[in-house]
Amino acid sequence: MNKMALQPVPAGKVFRRGAHSWVLPFRAFRVATGLIIVSCSLFIYSLMAGETAVTPVQLFHALTGSAEGSIQLLIGEVRLPRSLAAWTAGAALAVSGSMLQAITRNRLASPGILGVNDGATFMVLCMVFMSVTPEFGQWWISCGGALLAFAVLMLLGRKTGSHGH
């Protein structure tokens, strides 16, 4: 009877430096690399797509500053700021969602479920009903309401001995 010796499958690449070690999981690395490639591809596509189609060569020349005037204006003044704003907003939403889930130690936590959106809306409505004109604008008031709602939620939800994921 032939018995095969089972070898443990490495979960990832282990990096060691002195007393510290860090494991880079293979699957997480592949998924992150794939998502970065897809994100960069969609970013480039957003620069090229539109009513006026731009070829990859024209895009390269526009990004280096050697394109003709209309393509340079289209890419540099319209599409690039729009794409950068969308990419940055998406990254900020992803980071804020991860932070919210880490702080609450709940994988299902979202601003809508926790009432943070309602706190922001409540503060804006209070400001409108009291006819207060803030010098910083309504969005600062909504941020304050969201932070206040989250702080109240964290104070009311803390218990001795409670543990999340």
PDB file of C-alpha atoms in Angstrom:
ATOM      1  CA  MET A   1       0.000   0.000   0.000  1.00  0.00           C
ATOM      2  CA  ASN A   2       1.451   3.287  -1.116  1.00  0.00           C
ATOM      3  CA  LYS A   3       0.899   6.120   1.351  1.00  0.00           C
ATOM      4  CA  MET A   4       1.523   9.678   0.267  1.00  0.00           C
ATOM      5  CA  ALA A   5       3.005  12.050   2.764  1.00  0.00           C
ATOM      6  CA  LEU A   6       0.872  15.152   2.946  1.00  0.00           C
ATOM      7  CA  GLN A   7       2.856  18.326   2.873  1.00  0.00           C
ATOM      8  CA  PRO A   8       1.386  21.521   4.356  1.00  0.00           C
ATOM      9  CA  VAL A   9       0.410  24.016   1.711  1.00  0.00           C
ATOM     10  CA  PRO A  10       1.943  27.416   2.448  1.00  0.00           C
ATOM     11  CA  ALA A  11      -0.674  30.078   3.043  1.00  0.00           C
ATOM     12  CA  GLY A  12       1.594  32.778   1.726  1.00  0.00           C
ATOM     13  CA  LYS A  13       5.064  34.221   1.569  1.00  0.00           C
ATOM     14  CA  VAL A  14       6.595  34.844   4.984  1.00  0.00           C
ATOM     15  CA  PHE A  15       8.792  37.909   5.416  1.00  0.00           C
ATOM     16  CA  ARG A  16      10.988  38.091   8.496  1.00  0.00           C
ATOM     17  CA  ARG A  17      13.050  40.954   9.834  1.00  0.00           C
ATOM     18  CA  GLY A  18      14.533  40.487  13.259  1.00  0.00           C
ATOM     19  CA  ALA A  19      11.838  39.651  15.779  1.00  0.00           C
ATOM     20  CA  HIS A  20       9.027  40.668  13.407  1.00  0.00           C
ATOM     21  CA  SER A  21       7.389  38.570  10.708  1.00  0.00           C
ATOM     22  CA  TRP A  22       4.664  39.253   8.172  1.00  0.00           C
ATOM     23  CA  VAL A  23       2.717  36.844   5.939  1.00  0.00           C
ATOM     24  CA  LEU A  24       1.589  37.931   2.479  1.00  0.00           C
ATOM     25  CA  PRO A  25      -1.272  35.563   1.575  1.00  0.00           C
ATOM     26  CA  PHE A  26      -1.100  34.370  -2.030  1.00  0.00           C
ATOM     27  CA  ARG A  27      -4.848  34.657  -2.654  1.00  0.00           C
ATOM     28  CA  ALA A  28      -5.123  38.157  -1.186  1.00  0.00           C
ATOM     29  CA  PHE A  29      -2.134  39.258  -3.260  1.00  0.00           C
ATOM     30  CA  ARG A  30      -3.663  37.888  -6.469  1.00  0.00           C
ATOM     31  CA  VAL A  31      -7.062  39.453  -5.751  1.00  0.00           C
ATOM     32  CA  ALA A  32      -5.526  42.839  -4.877  1.00  0.00           C
ATOM     33  CA  THR A  33      -3.338  42.765  -7.993  1.00  0.00           C
ATOM     34  CA  GLY A  34      -6.341  41.893 -10.157  1.00  0.00           C
ATOM     35  CA  LEU A  35      -8.434  44.687  -8.656  1.00  0.00           C
ATOM     36  CA  ILE A  36      -5.636  47.208  -9.184  1.00  0.00           C
ATOM     37  CA  ILE A  37      -5.335  46.151 -12.830  1.00  0.00           C
ATOM     38  CA  VAL A  38      -9.109  46.415 -13.360  1.00  0.00           C
ATOM     39  CA  SER A  39      -9.221  49.811 -11.618  1.00  0.00           C
ATOM     40  CA  CYS A  40      -6.364  51.219 -13.710  1.00  0.00           C
ATOM     41  CA  SER A  41      -7.909  49.820 -16.903  1.00  0.00           C
ATOM     42  CA  LEU A  42     -11.255  51.446 -16.129  1.00  0.00           C
ATOM     43  CA  PHE A  43      -9.488  54.714 -15.293  1.00  0.00           C
ATOM     44  CA  ILE A  44      -7.751  54.710 -18.676  1.00  0.00           C
ATOM     45  CA  TYR A  45     -11.016  53.753 -20.388  1.00  0.00           C
ATOM     46  CA  SER A  46     -12.781  56.673 -18.686  1.00  0.00           C
ATOM     47  CA  LEU A  47     -10.174  59.007 -20.180  1.00  0.00           C
ATOM     48  CA  MET A  48     -10.673  57.580 -23.679  1.00  0.00           C
ATOM     49  CA  ALA A  49     -14.459  57.046 -23.784  1.00  0.00           C
ATOM     50  CA  GLY A  50     -16.995  59.753 -24.495  1.00  0.00           C
ATOM     51  CA  GLU A  51     -18.749  61.564 -27.305  1.00  0.00           C
ATOM     52  CA  THR A  52     -15.352  62.304 -28.819  1.00  0.00           C
ATOM     53  CA  ALA A  53     -13.404  59.043 -28.890  1.00  0.00           C
ATOM     54  CA  VAL A  54      -9.720  59.288 -28.064  1.00  0.00           C
ATOM     55  CA  THR A  55      -7.210  56.678 -29.194  1.00  0.00           C
ATOM     56  CA  PRO A  56      -4.543  55.371 -26.819  1.00  0.00           C
ATOM     57  CA  VAL A  57      -1.862  57.232 -28.817  1.00  0.00           C
ATOM     58  CA  GLN A  58      -3.787  60.525 -28.544  1.00  0.00           C
ATOM     59  CA  LEU A  59      -4.279  59.887 -24.817  1.00  0.00           C
ATOM     60  CA  PHE A  60      -0.554  59.325 -24.321  1.00  0.00           C
ATOM     61  CA  HIS A  61       0.269  62.518 -26.215  1.00  0.00           C
ATOM     62  CA  ALA A  62      -2.341  64.461 -24.224  1.00  0.00           C
ATOM     63  CA  LEU A  63      -0.930  63.225 -20.919  1.00  0.00           C
ATOM     64  CA  THR A  64       2.611  64.135 -21.959  1.00  0.00           C
ATOM     65  CA  GLY A  65       1.480  67.548 -23.245  1.00  0.00           C
ATOM     66  CA  SER A  66       2.295  67.068 -26.916  1.00  0.00           C
ATOM     67  CA  ALA A  67      -1.231  66.584 -28.308  1.00  0.00           C
ATOM     68  CA  GLU A  68      -3.180  68.994 -30.493  1.00  0.00           C
ATOM     69  CA  GLY A  69      -5.138  71.718 -28.710  1.00  0.00           C
ATOM     70  CA  SER A  70      -8.640  70.237 -28.698  1.00  0.00           C
ATOM     71  CA  ILE A  71      -7.531  66.798 -27.456  1.00  0.00           C
ATOM     72  CA  GLN A  72      -5.255  68.404 -24.858  1.00  0.00           C
ATOM     73  CA  LEU A  73      -8.148  70.543 -23.612  1.00  0.00           C
ATOM     74  CA  LEU A  74     -10.577  67.599 -23.593  1.00  0.00           C
ATOM     75  CA  ILE A  75      -8.289  65.285 -21.645  1.00  0.00           C
ATOM     76  CA  GLY A  76      -6.524  67.808 -19.402  1.00  0.00           C
ATOM     77  CA  GLU A  77      -9.454  70.029 -18.487  1.00  0.00           C
ATOM     78  CA  VAL A  78     -12.506  67.740 -18.647  1.00  0.00           C
ATOM     79  CA  ARG A  79     -11.849  64.028 -18.490  1.00  0.00           C
ATOM     80  CA  LEU A  80      -8.764  63.802 -16.272  1.00  0.00           C
ATOM     81  CA  PRO A  81     -10.196  65.892 -13.383  1.00  0.00           C
ATOM     82  CA  ARG A  82     -13.505  64.019 -13.619  1.00  0.00           C
ATOM     83  CA  SER A  83     -11.804  60.624 -13.571  1.00  0.00           C
ATOM     84  CA  LEU A  84      -9.457  61.578 -10.734  1.00  0.00           C
ATOM     85  CA  ALA A  85     -12.380  62.873  -8.676  1.00  0.00           C
ATOM     86  CA  ALA A  86     -14.356  59.667  -9.243  1.00  0.00           C
ATOM     87  CA  TRP A  87     -11.350  57.475  -8.423  1.00  0.00           C
ATOM     88  CA  THR A  88     -10.553  59.452  -5.272  1.00  0.00           C
ATOM     89  CA  ALA A  89     -14.175  59.472  -4.092  1.00  0.00           C
ATOM     90  CA  GLY A  90     -14.427  55.713  -4.593  1.00  0.00           C
ATOM     91  CA  ALA A  91     -11.224  55.128  -2.648  1.00  0.00           C
ATOM     92  CA  ALA A  92     -12.411  57.427   0.159  1.00  0.00           C
ATOM     93  CA  LEU A  93     -15.737  55.590   0.400  1.00  0.00           C
ATOM     94  CA  ALA A  94     -13.958  52.237   0.522  1.00  0.00           C
ATOM     95  CA  VAL A  95     -11.589  53.377   3.261  1.00  0.00           C
ATOM     96  CA  SER A  96     -14.385  54.973   5.305  1.00  0.00           C
ATOM     97  CA  GLY A  97     -16.487  51.816   5.045  1.00  0.00           C
ATOM     98  CA  SER A  98     -13.561  49.685   6.191  1.00  0.00           C
ATOM     99  CA  MET A  99     -12.866  52.056   9.072  1.00  0.00           C
ATOM    100  CA  LEU A 100     -16.515  52.059  10.145  1.00  0.00           C
ATOM    101  CA  GLN A 101     -16.596  48.262  10.144  1.00  0.00           C
ATOM    102  CA  ALA A 102     -13.322  48.099  12.073  1.00  0.00           C
ATOM    103  CA  ILE A 103     -14.420  50.645  14.695  1.00  0.00           C
ATOM    104  CA  THR A 104     -17.776  49.008  15.312  1.00  0.00           C
ATOM    105  CA  ARG A 105     -16.268  45.515  14.983  1.00  0.00           C
ATOM    106  CA  ASN A 106     -19.222  44.560  12.803  1.00  0.00           C
ATOM    107  CA  ARG A 107     -18.778  43.318   9.247  1.00  0.00           C
ATOM    108  CA  LEU A 108     -22.306  44.398   8.322  1.00  0.00           C
ATOM    109  CA  ALA A 109     -21.995  47.963   9.615  1.00  0.00           C
ATOM    110  CA  SER A 110     -22.919  50.743   7.221  1.00  0.00           C
ATOM    111  CA  PRO A 111     -23.846  54.399   7.762  1.00  0.00           C
ATOM    112  CA  GLY A 112     -27.469  53.770   6.765  1.00  0.00           C
ATOM    113  CA  ILE A 113     -27.931  50.939   9.231  1.00  0.00           C
ATOM    114  CA  LEU A 114     -26.193  52.727  12.081  1.00  0.00           C
ATOM    115  CA  GLY A 115     -28.113  55.994  11.726  1.00  0.00           C
ATOM    116  CA  VAL A 116     -25.177  58.196  10.738  1.00  0.00           C
ATOM    117  CA  ASN A 117     -27.048  59.357   7.614  1.00  0.00           C
ATOM    118  CA  ASP A 118     -30.070  60.207   9.740  1.00  0.00           C
ATOM    119  CA  GLY A 119     -27.920  62.243  12.144  1.00  0.00           C
ATOM    120  CA  ALA A 120     -26.548  64.299   9.277  1.00  0.00           C
ATOM    121  CA  THR A 121     -30.027  64.849   7.836  1.00  0.00           C
ATOM    122  CA  PHE A 122     -31.388  65.799  11.263  1.00  0.00           C
ATOM    123  CA  MET A 123     -28.761  68.509  11.776  1.00  0.00           C
ATOM    124  CA  VAL A 124     -29.378  70.002   8.320  1.00  0.00           C
ATOM    125  CA  LEU A 125     -33.149  70.023   8.929  1.00  0.00           C
ATOM    126  CA  CYS A 126     -32.674  71.688  12.338  1.00  0.00           C
ATOM    127  CA  MET A 127     -30.549  74.357  10.686  1.00  0.00           C
ATOM    128  CA  VAL A 128     -33.151  74.940   7.947  1.00  0.00           C
ATOM    129  CA  PHE A 129     -36.075  75.115  10.388  1.00  0.00           C
ATOM    130  CA  MET A 130     -34.248  77.515  12.688  1.00  0.00           C
ATOM    131  CA  SER A 131     -33.308  79.674   9.664  1.00  0.00           C
ATOM    132  CA  VAL A 132     -29.667  79.628  10.642  1.00  0.00           C
ATOM    133  CA  THR A 133     -27.251  80.549   7.895  1.00  0.00           C
ATOM    134  CA  PRO A 134     -23.896  79.015   8.734  1.00  0.00           C
ATOM    135  CA  GLU A 135     -20.802  80.760   7.508  1.00  0.00           C
ATOM    136  CA  PHE A 136     -19.128  77.439   6.605  1.00  0.00           C
ATOM    137  CA  GLY A 137     -21.996  75.919   4.640  1.00  0.00           C
ATOM    138  CA  GLN A 138     -24.538  73.170   5.172  1.00  0.00           C
ATOM    139  CA  TRP A 139     -22.174  70.305   4.543  1.00  0.00           C
ATOM    140  CA  TRP A 140     -20.151  71.131   7.671  1.00  0.00           C
ATOM    141  CA  ILE A 141     -23.351  70.956   9.705  1.00  0.00           C
ATOM    142  CA  SER A 142     -24.181  67.567   8.186  1.00  0.00           C
ATOM    143  CA  CYS A 143     -20.694  66.251   9.021  1.00  0.00           C
ATOM    144  CA  GLY A 144     -21.159  67.398  12.602  1.00  0.00           C
ATOM    145  CA  GLY A 145     -24.545  65.678  12.792  1.00  0.00           C
ATOM    146  CA  ALA A 146     -23.076  62.454  11.423  1.00  0.00           C
ATOM    147  CA  LEU A 147     -20.232  62.550  13.963  1.00  0.00           C
ATOM    148  CA  LEU A 148     -22.662  63.313  16.790  1.00  0.00           C
ATOM    149  CA  ALA A 149     -24.946  60.418  15.797  1.00  0.00           C
ATOM    150  CA  PHE A 150     -21.969  58.057  15.596  1.00  0.00           C
ATOM    151  CA  ALA A 151     -20.654  59.201  18.997  1.00  0.00           C
ATOM    152  CA  VAL A 152     -24.070  58.666  20.610  1.00  0.00           C
ATOM    153  CA  LEU A 153     -24.311  55.252  18.969  1.00  0.00           C
ATOM    154  CA  MET A 154     -20.883  54.230  20.254  1.00  0.00           C
ATOM    155  CA  LEU A 155     -21.679  55.443  23.783  1.00  0.00           C
ATOM    156  CA  LEU A 156     -25.024  53.663  23.902  1.00  0.00           C
ATOM    157  CA  GLY A 157     -23.705  50.490  22.303  1.00  0.00           C
ATOM    158  CA  ARG A 158     -20.696  49.861  24.488  1.00  0.00           C
ATOM    159  CA  LYS A 159     -20.949  47.083  27.011  1.00  0.00           C
ATOM    160  CA  THR A 160     -18.510  45.481  29.368  1.00  0.00           C
ATOM    161  CA  GLY A 161     -17.305  42.237  27.874  1.00  0.00           C
ATOM    162  CA  SER A 162     -18.763  42.724  24.398  1.00  0.00           C
ATOM    163  CA  HIS A 163     -16.575  41.608  21.531  1.00  0.00           C
ATOM    164  CA  GLY A 164     -17.007  41.954  17.817  1.00  0.00           C
ATOM    165  CA  HIS A 165     -15.393  40.131  14.937  1.00  0.00           C
TER     166      HIS A 165
END
